[in-house]
Structures are given as C-alpha cells and as structure tokens.
C-alpha cells in the first residue's frame, strides 16, 4: 500500500506533463488483477506455500509443476516423459490478463519515450545550429564564442548525465544527474556568463539549453519510477504466487527503451553527431580560425615536448627569430 501511495504522490508532485502521467504504469490496477490471480490459484488449491514446494527442484513430491509465460517454451522433464506419468495443463485466465496489461503499458511507455526522444533530438539539432551561428568570429567583435566555450567546458566538467571517472563510470541516476546539473547552473550563475553575452539571442539559447537539460532529467526520473513500479509489482506477484516471474518476465518483456534506460545515451549520441557536423572539413583551418590562441599554445607545447625528446631534459625552447 505504501508504494502505491508514494508512486501516485510522485507522479502528482514532480510536475510531469499530463500525457506522461496518463502513460505511467497503472500500479493500483495491476494490484487488483494480481489479487484475482492469487484467488484463481487458491481455487485450484495452489496457495503460495504449496506452489513453493511443488516448484522446488529438490522436492521429493510425486507432483511437479512448471510455470511458463504465454509464448515461453516449457521443457518437459524426464519424469514427465515417463509413460506412467500424466501431464495436466492448467491455463490461467487472470495471470494472462495481468501480463497482457503490463506488456501493453510498457509498449505505451516505449512509444512515449520514442516520441519525446524525437522532439528533443530536433531541439538539440536546432539549438546546435543557432549556437554555431552565435559563435562565429565577427569583425565587429560581436561574437559570443568565448562565453559559449566556457559554458560548454563547465558542462563537460559537470558530466551531468554520464561520468567517465573510474569510481562512478557510466550513466548517472536522476539524483546524481540533478546534483551535477545544479552544480553546472550554479557555476554559470556565479561567473555571470549569461550577463556577459553580447547578443540577446545567446541568452535565449542558454535558456533553451537549460530547459532541454531539465526536460531530459525529468524524463530520466519518469523512467526510473516506472521501472521501480514494474519491479515492485513483479516482486508482489512472486510473493502472492511463488511463481518466480520477477526473474523471467523482464527477459520476456519487449521494451526498446524503458527497461534499458537508453534515452539519455541516445540523446548524448545526437549531441556528439551535431557537434561533429559543425566542424569544417579542413579541421586545422577550423581550429586556427575559432581557437587560434589554444592552437598556438598546443603547437608550442608540442615543440617543447619534441625538443626534450631530441635533446634531453635540459632543452630550453626559444621561439624562432628572423635575423
């Protein structure tokens, strides 16, 4: 009862879009169907304890039960192959209704995730195009390249949705992502980067960028609570029936995004692709045009490193002078 209440409260409290809430796992409805599944089994004399004993492979009971989801192959054991043994198949009505409902709900969530991913991808591509226009060098010095460079350096440092550090490598959960996003926003505010923009369009683009991150964070939160709801209802199913579906159903379920949680990773791939598309074919020309200072520093560092390799640690670099 507690999780059902918390799940409902979270959906209401977190400010998810109404069409998201409508697509959420109907946990309370599934609980009602589960009650009927348990009743159906009890009517057959299969209470949880009896099922637990009959499903135990170590049991010496002359009766053996094998449970399978619809469409799942059930192997016939050697004992059942014995001509002295009889096999009786008992189709259950309400467990089929339970899993059909759950699969339909997951399919609906997958469709929602796919739709949201398309919308966010379009916004990322459009935003990337707009920022590339705002950061082009201008003879009038009206370019926000330096500000945007700092913003994206901070964003990469924050590693909002993914971490490359060894101690927490991989996709972040919503709690960690929220903490990193708050750090990033705090740094942007502390450094007054938005106020330093020379063009109002840059401020608008920054608002869009922050809004996009907030939306992706909400999406991750929504996925997490629905995955938790699925996990909880399957555990409850096992507790009421002892049929062990919490391990078998996730393998049977057809879900492209919900259970895998791939949306943030897919969005990140789009960001990387959009960034690559903004590079000129001649990469060297691009870098010298947009990052002239950094290119000179890198060339000098390479020259020093090469000199130390050729002449030893006592090498002292000096810039070339024309006599």
Tab-separated table of C-alpha atoms in Angstrom:
chain	number	residue	atom	x	y	z
A	1	UNK	CA	0.000	0.000	0.000
A	2	UNK	CA	2.822	2.393	0.852
A	3	UNK	CA	4.481	2.212	-2.580
A	4	UNK	CA	1.153	2.624	-4.391
A	5	UNK	CA	0.570	5.837	-2.413
A	6	UNK	CA	4.144	7.079	-2.924
A	7	UNK	CA	4.001	6.297	-6.648
A	8	UNK	CA	0.784	8.272	-7.057
A	9	UNK	CA	2.157	11.162	-4.988
A	10	UNK	CA	5.387	11.277	-7.008
A	11	UNK	CA	3.509	11.408	-10.306
A	12	UNK	CA	1.473	14.308	-8.961
A	13	UNK	CA	4.261	16.169	-7.133
A	14	UNK	CA	7.107	16.118	-9.674
A	15	UNK	CA	5.310	18.203	-12.286
A	16	UNK	CA	5.432	15.655	-15.093
A	17	UNK	CA	3.435	16.569	-18.225
A	18	UNK	CA	-0.132	15.269	-18.044
A	19	UNK	CA	0.328	12.953	-21.046
A	20	UNK	CA	3.299	11.368	-19.270
A	21	UNK	CA	1.227	10.718	-16.144
A	22	UNK	CA	-1.507	9.130	-18.254
A	23	UNK	CA	1.090	6.715	-19.681
A	24	UNK	CA	2.529	5.698	-16.303
A	25	UNK	CA	2.345	2.098	-15.090
A	26	UNK	CA	-1.167	1.607	-13.565
A	27	UNK	CA	0.220	0.087	-10.390
A	28	UNK	CA	-3.061	0.088	-8.451
A	29	UNK	CA	-4.956	-1.594	-11.305
A	30	UNK	CA	-2.270	-4.251	-11.621
A	31	UNK	CA	-2.556	-4.918	-7.876
A	32	UNK	CA	-6.283	-5.571	-8.297
A	33	UNK	CA	-5.670	-8.026	-11.140
A	34	UNK	CA	-2.938	-9.705	-9.090
A	35	UNK	CA	-5.435	-10.261	-6.294
A	36	UNK	CA	-7.626	-12.153	-8.767
A	37	UNK	CA	-4.618	-14.188	-9.960
A	38	UNK	CA	-3.951	-15.261	-6.367
A	39	UNK	CA	-7.633	-16.088	-5.920
A	40	UNK	CA	-7.646	-18.169	-9.086
A	41	UNK	CA	-4.650	-20.181	-7.884
A	42	UNK	CA	-6.144	-20.654	-4.421
A	43	UNK	CA	-9.332	-22.011	-6.010
A	44	UNK	CA	-7.132	-24.667	-7.636
A	45	UNK	CA	-5.579	-25.482	-4.263
A	46	UNK	CA	-2.338	-23.766	-5.230
A	47	UNK	CA	-1.594	-21.395	-2.386
A	48	UNK	CA	1.906	-19.791	-2.259
A	49	UNK	CA	3.375	-22.380	0.129
A	50	UNK	CA	2.054	-25.325	-1.911
A	51	UNK	CA	3.409	-23.790	-5.104
A	52	UNK	CA	6.769	-23.159	-3.466
A	53	UNK	CA	7.070	-26.829	-2.556
A	54	UNK	CA	5.912	-28.096	-5.952
A	55	UNK	CA	8.270	-25.762	-7.811
A	56	UNK	CA	11.249	-26.755	-5.662
A	57	UNK	CA	13.548	-28.928	-7.848
A	58	UNK	CA	14.864	-30.603	-4.669
A	59	UNK	CA	11.398	-31.672	-3.581
A	60	UNK	CA	10.619	-35.428	-3.461
A	61	UNK	CA	6.929	-34.782	-4.147
A	62	UNK	CA	5.372	-37.031	-6.840
A	63	UNK	CA	3.741	-33.896	-8.228
A	64	UNK	CA	5.767	-31.481	-10.357
A	65	UNK	CA	4.683	-28.037	-11.532
A	66	UNK	CA	6.255	-25.993	-14.305
A	67	UNK	CA	5.051	-22.439	-14.879
A	68	UNK	CA	5.606	-20.532	-18.087
A	69	UNK	CA	4.546	-17.193	-19.511
A	70	UNK	CA	2.466	-17.170	-22.670
A	71	UNK	CA	4.750	-17.741	-25.657
A	72	UNK	CA	7.547	-19.110	-23.473
A	73	UNK	CA	8.678	-22.648	-24.246
A	74	UNK	CA	8.347	-25.065	-21.347
A	75	UNK	CA	10.684	-28.025	-21.374
A	76	UNK	CA	9.252	-31.417	-20.479
A	77	UNK	CA	11.300	-33.017	-17.740
A	78	UNK	CA	12.387	-36.649	-17.832
A	79	UNK	CA	9.882	-37.545	-15.146
A	80	UNK	CA	7.025	-36.180	-17.235
A	81	UNK	CA	8.265	-38.212	-20.211
A	82	UNK	CA	7.654	-41.387	-18.193
A	83	UNK	CA	4.555	-43.148	-19.618
A	84	UNK	CA	3.350	-43.757	-16.063
A	85	UNK	CA	3.192	-40.011	-15.518
A	86	UNK	CA	0.362	-37.796	-16.646
A	87	UNK	CA	0.713	-34.178	-17.702
A	88	UNK	CA	-2.097	-31.760	-16.982
A	89	UNK	CA	-2.018	-28.241	-18.406
A	90	UNK	CA	-3.977	-25.663	-16.438
A	91	UNK	CA	-4.392	-22.369	-18.326
A	92	UNK	CA	-4.861	-19.422	-16.005
A	93	UNK	CA	-7.112	-16.551	-17.003
A	94	UNK	CA	-6.079	-13.682	-14.788
A	95	UNK	CA	-2.317	-14.098	-14.997
A	96	UNK	CA	-2.678	-13.680	-18.770
A	97	UNK	CA	-4.688	-10.525	-18.176
A	98	UNK	CA	-2.050	-9.269	-15.737
A	99	UNK	CA	0.880	-9.724	-18.110
A	100	UNK	CA	-1.022	-8.516	-21.181
A	101	UNK	CA	-1.853	-5.339	-19.277
A	102	UNK	CA	1.734	-4.897	-18.122
A	103	UNK	CA	3.160	-5.504	-21.616
A	104	UNK	CA	0.664	-3.033	-23.097
A	105	UNK	CA	1.660	-0.425	-20.520
A	106	UNK	CA	5.354	-0.920	-21.274
A	107	UNK	CA	4.654	-0.621	-25.006
A	108	UNK	CA	2.858	2.665	-24.325
A	109	UNK	CA	5.817	3.956	-22.322
A	110	UNK	CA	8.194	2.932	-25.105
A	111	UNK	CA	6.090	4.860	-27.618
A	112	UNK	CA	6.108	7.896	-25.326
A	113	UNK	CA	9.891	7.708	-24.918
A	114	UNK	CA	10.388	7.419	-28.676
A	115	UNK	CA	8.189	10.474	-29.262
A	116	UNK	CA	9.995	12.520	-26.612
A	117	UNK	CA	13.374	11.493	-27.996
A	118	UNK	CA	12.422	12.669	-31.489
A	119	UNK	CA	11.262	16.030	-30.116
A	120	UNK	CA	14.410	16.518	-28.017
A	121	UNK	CA	16.661	15.478	-30.885
A	122	UNK	CA	15.082	18.109	-33.126
A	123	UNK	CA	15.592	20.746	-30.434
A	124	UNK	CA	19.236	19.714	-29.945
A	125	UNK	CA	19.977	19.970	-33.664
A	126	UNK	CA	18.207	23.341	-33.922
A	127	UNK	CA	19.960	24.654	-30.815
A	128	UNK	CA	23.334	23.443	-32.092
A	129	UNK	CA	22.779	25.304	-35.356
A	130	UNK	CA	21.791	28.504	-33.547
A	131	UNK	CA	24.793	28.386	-31.206
A	132	UNK	CA	27.164	27.799	-34.124
A	133	UNK	CA	25.826	30.995	-35.714
A	134	UNK	CA	26.218	32.933	-32.476
A	135	UNK	CA	29.846	31.858	-32.050
A	136	UNK	CA	31.147	32.752	-35.493
A	137	UNK	CA	34.021	35.272	-35.399
A	138	UNK	CA	32.953	38.775	-36.369
A	139	UNK	CA	34.973	41.744	-37.482
A	140	UNK	CA	32.736	43.826	-35.245
A	141	UNK	CA	33.812	41.672	-32.271
A	142	UNK	CA	30.169	40.815	-31.663
A	143	UNK	CA	30.669	37.110	-31.080
A	144	UNK	CA	29.840	35.072	-28.000
A	145	UNK	CA	32.344	32.338	-28.803
A	146	UNK	CA	34.377	32.796	-25.594
A	147	UNK	CA	31.293	32.718	-23.348
A	148	UNK	CA	29.860	29.631	-25.022
A	149	UNK	CA	33.219	27.889	-24.878
A	150	UNK	CA	33.345	28.466	-21.127
A	151	UNK	CA	29.764	27.251	-20.708
A	152	UNK	CA	30.385	24.021	-22.581
A	153	UNK	CA	33.688	23.451	-20.770
A	154	UNK	CA	31.765	23.682	-17.490
A	155	UNK	CA	29.074	21.382	-18.852
A	156	UNK	CA	31.637	18.767	-19.858
A	157	UNK	CA	33.261	19.088	-16.447
A	158	UNK	CA	29.897	18.583	-14.747
A	159	UNK	CA	29.273	15.317	-16.637
A	160	UNK	CA	25.592	15.728	-15.850
A	161	UNK	CA	24.163	12.508	-17.238
A	162	UNK	CA	27.290	10.389	-17.676
A	163	UNK	CA	30.535	10.006	-15.806
A	164	UNK	CA	33.877	8.930	-17.236
A	165	UNK	CA	35.523	8.759	-13.815
A	166	UNK	CA	36.594	5.307	-12.710
A	167	UNK	CA	34.801	5.432	-9.347
A	168	UNK	CA	31.360	6.222	-10.831
A	169	UNK	CA	31.729	5.385	-14.520
A	170	UNK	CA	28.562	5.158	-16.615
A	171	UNK	CA	25.053	6.571	-16.719
A	172	UNK	CA	24.001	8.646	-13.710
A	173	UNK	CA	20.708	8.128	-11.927
A	174	UNK	CA	18.336	11.066	-11.654
A	175	UNK	CA	19.559	12.020	-8.164
A	176	UNK	CA	23.205	12.256	-9.247
A	177	UNK	CA	22.290	13.957	-12.525
A	178	UNK	CA	20.229	16.543	-10.649
A	179	UNK	CA	23.160	17.291	-8.336
A	180	UNK	CA	25.549	17.734	-11.282
A	181	UNK	CA	23.081	19.892	-13.207
A	182	UNK	CA	22.651	22.154	-10.172
A	183	UNK	CA	26.439	22.483	-9.914
A	184	UNK	CA	26.667	23.451	-13.586
A	185	UNK	CA	23.879	26.030	-13.299
A	186	UNK	CA	25.466	27.410	-10.134
A	187	UNK	CA	28.820	27.873	-11.879
A	188	UNK	CA	27.181	29.631	-14.829
A	189	UNK	CA	25.399	31.985	-12.425
A	190	UNK	CA	28.448	32.539	-10.205
A	191	UNK	CA	30.556	33.559	-13.206
A	192	UNK	CA	27.829	35.841	-14.609
A	193	UNK	CA	28.213	34.175	-18.000
A	194	UNK	CA	24.666	34.933	-19.126
A	195	UNK	CA	25.109	38.645	-18.384
A	196	UNK	CA	28.366	38.696	-20.337
A	197	UNK	CA	26.683	37.675	-23.587
A	198	UNK	CA	26.938	40.351	-26.269
A	199	UNK	CA	23.830	39.143	-28.090
A	200	UNK	CA	20.369	38.637	-26.642
A	201	UNK	CA	19.983	35.562	-28.846
A	202	UNK	CA	22.730	33.878	-26.821
A	203	UNK	CA	20.802	34.423	-23.593
A	204	UNK	CA	17.726	32.914	-25.213
A	205	UNK	CA	19.777	29.947	-26.451
A	206	UNK	CA	21.164	29.374	-22.950
A	207	UNK	CA	17.637	29.307	-21.534
A	208	UNK	CA	16.712	26.722	-24.176
A	209	UNK	CA	19.795	24.666	-23.325
A	210	UNK	CA	18.977	24.653	-19.602
A	211	UNK	CA	15.333	23.849	-20.317
A	212	UNK	CA	16.391	20.921	-22.504
A	213	UNK	CA	18.574	19.527	-19.720
A	214	UNK	CA	15.755	19.923	-17.201
A	215	UNK	CA	13.388	18.063	-19.537
A	216	UNK	CA	15.845	15.223	-20.023
A	217	UNK	CA	16.292	14.991	-16.245
A	218	UNK	CA	12.516	14.799	-15.792
A	219	UNK	CA	12.383	12.071	-18.402
A	220	UNK	CA	15.009	10.040	-16.558
A	221	UNK	CA	13.086	10.485	-13.287
A	222	UNK	CA	9.902	9.319	-15.004
A	223	UNK	CA	11.626	6.239	-16.415
A	224	UNK	CA	13.106	5.395	-13.021
A	225	UNK	CA	9.839	5.476	-11.091
A	226	UNK	CA	8.119	3.367	-13.747
A	227	UNK	CA	10.932	0.812	-13.710
A	228	UNK	CA	10.589	0.734	-9.919
A	229	UNK	CA	6.827	0.214	-10.264
A	230	UNK	CA	7.413	-2.743	-12.597
A	231	UNK	CA	9.983	-4.235	-10.227
A	232	UNK	CA	7.674	-3.795	-7.220
A	233	UNK	CA	4.584	-5.308	-8.866
A	234	UNK	CA	6.565	-8.331	-10.101
A	235	UNK	CA	8.019	-8.899	-6.624
A	236	UNK	CA	4.493	-8.665	-5.212
A	237	UNK	CA	3.346	-11.164	-7.855
A	238	UNK	CA	6.028	-13.601	-6.674
A	239	UNK	CA	5.128	-13.052	-3.032
A	240	UNK	CA	1.457	-13.822	-3.703
A	241	UNK	CA	2.084	-16.774	-6.056
A	242	UNK	CA	5.688	-18.057	-5.589
A	243	UNK	CA	5.923	-18.361	-9.408
A	244	UNK	CA	9.248	-16.527	-9.792
A	245	UNK	CA	8.215	-14.146	-12.593
A	246	UNK	CA	10.344	-11.253	-11.313
A	247	UNK	CA	13.306	-13.007	-12.945
A	248	UNK	CA	11.627	-14.419	-16.061
A	249	UNK	CA	9.318	-11.575	-17.110
A	250	UNK	CA	11.995	-8.870	-17.663
A	251	UNK	CA	13.655	-11.264	-20.125
A	252	UNK	CA	10.344	-11.843	-21.927
A	253	UNK	CA	9.178	-8.244	-21.972
A	254	UNK	CA	9.546	-6.366	-25.248
A	255	UNK	CA	10.902	-2.947	-24.388
A	256	UNK	CA	13.281	-0.886	-26.521
A	257	UNK	CA	13.898	1.909	-24.045
A	258	UNK	CA	12.099	1.714	-20.716
A	259	UNK	CA	13.912	-1.156	-19.033
A	260	UNK	CA	17.237	-0.399	-20.689
A	261	UNK	CA	17.134	3.321	-19.895
A	262	UNK	CA	18.881	4.208	-23.154
A	263	UNK	CA	17.270	7.547	-23.896
A	264	UNK	CA	19.897	9.759	-22.258
A	265	UNK	CA	22.638	7.810	-24.038
A	266	UNK	CA	20.845	8.164	-27.394
A	267	UNK	CA	20.421	11.899	-26.862
A	268	UNK	CA	24.108	12.230	-25.999
A	269	UNK	CA	24.994	10.495	-29.270
A	270	UNK	CA	22.933	13.086	-31.138
A	271	UNK	CA	24.787	15.882	-29.344
A	272	UNK	CA	28.101	14.373	-30.412
A	273	UNK	CA	26.908	13.992	-34.008
A	274	UNK	CA	25.654	17.575	-34.073
A	275	UNK	CA	28.992	18.799	-32.754
A	276	UNK	CA	30.885	16.854	-35.413
A	277	UNK	CA	28.672	18.288	-38.153
A	278	UNK	CA	29.660	21.804	-37.083
A	279	UNK	CA	33.330	21.166	-37.911
A	280	UNK	CA	34.750	22.281	-41.225
A	281	UNK	CA	36.181	19.608	-43.500
A	282	UNK	CA	39.564	21.214	-43.040
A	283	UNK	CA	39.847	20.711	-39.268
A	284	UNK	CA	43.130	22.579	-38.958
A	285	UNK	CA	41.683	25.655	-40.646
A	286	UNK	CA	38.644	25.495	-38.386
A	287	UNK	CA	40.702	25.248	-35.208
A	288	UNK	CA	43.023	28.075	-36.209
A	289	UNK	CA	40.045	30.260	-37.086
A	290	UNK	CA	37.996	29.660	-33.936
A	291	UNK	CA	40.625	28.630	-31.379
A	292	UNK	CA	43.739	30.460	-32.546
A	293	UNK	CA	45.101	31.052	-29.040
A	294	UNK	CA	44.689	27.418	-27.995
A	295	UNK	CA	46.228	26.151	-31.245
A	296	UNK	CA	49.345	28.304	-30.731
A	297	UNK	CA	49.674	27.065	-27.140
A	298	UNK	CA	49.303	23.452	-28.252
A	299	UNK	CA	51.888	23.865	-31.039
A	300	UNK	CA	54.353	25.408	-28.577
A	301	UNK	CA	53.764	22.587	-26.062
A	302	UNK	CA	54.354	20.005	-28.789
A	303	UNK	CA	57.581	21.760	-29.841
A	304	UNK	CA	58.861	21.733	-26.248
A	305	UNK	CA	57.990	18.055	-25.818
A	306	UNK	CA	59.701	17.164	-29.099
A	307	UNK	CA	62.790	19.186	-28.124
A	308	UNK	CA	63.075	17.400	-24.784
A	309	UNK	CA	62.821	14.039	-26.546
A	310	UNK	CA	65.561	15.012	-29.029
A	311	UNK	CA	67.961	16.944	-26.764
A	312	UNK	CA	67.145	15.750	-23.261
A	313	UNK	CA	65.530	17.337	-20.164
A	314	UNK	CA	67.936	20.287	-20.304
A	315	UNK	CA	66.352	21.530	-23.532
A	316	UNK	CA	65.175	25.168	-23.443
A	317	UNK	CA	62.634	26.223	-26.015
A	318	UNK	CA	63.005	29.534	-27.819
A	319	UNK	CA	60.717	30.967	-30.463
A	320	UNK	CA	62.151	31.221	-33.947
A	321	UNK	CA	63.598	34.659	-34.721
A	322	UNK	CA	64.330	36.051	-38.200
A	323	UNK	CA	67.760	37.778	-38.355
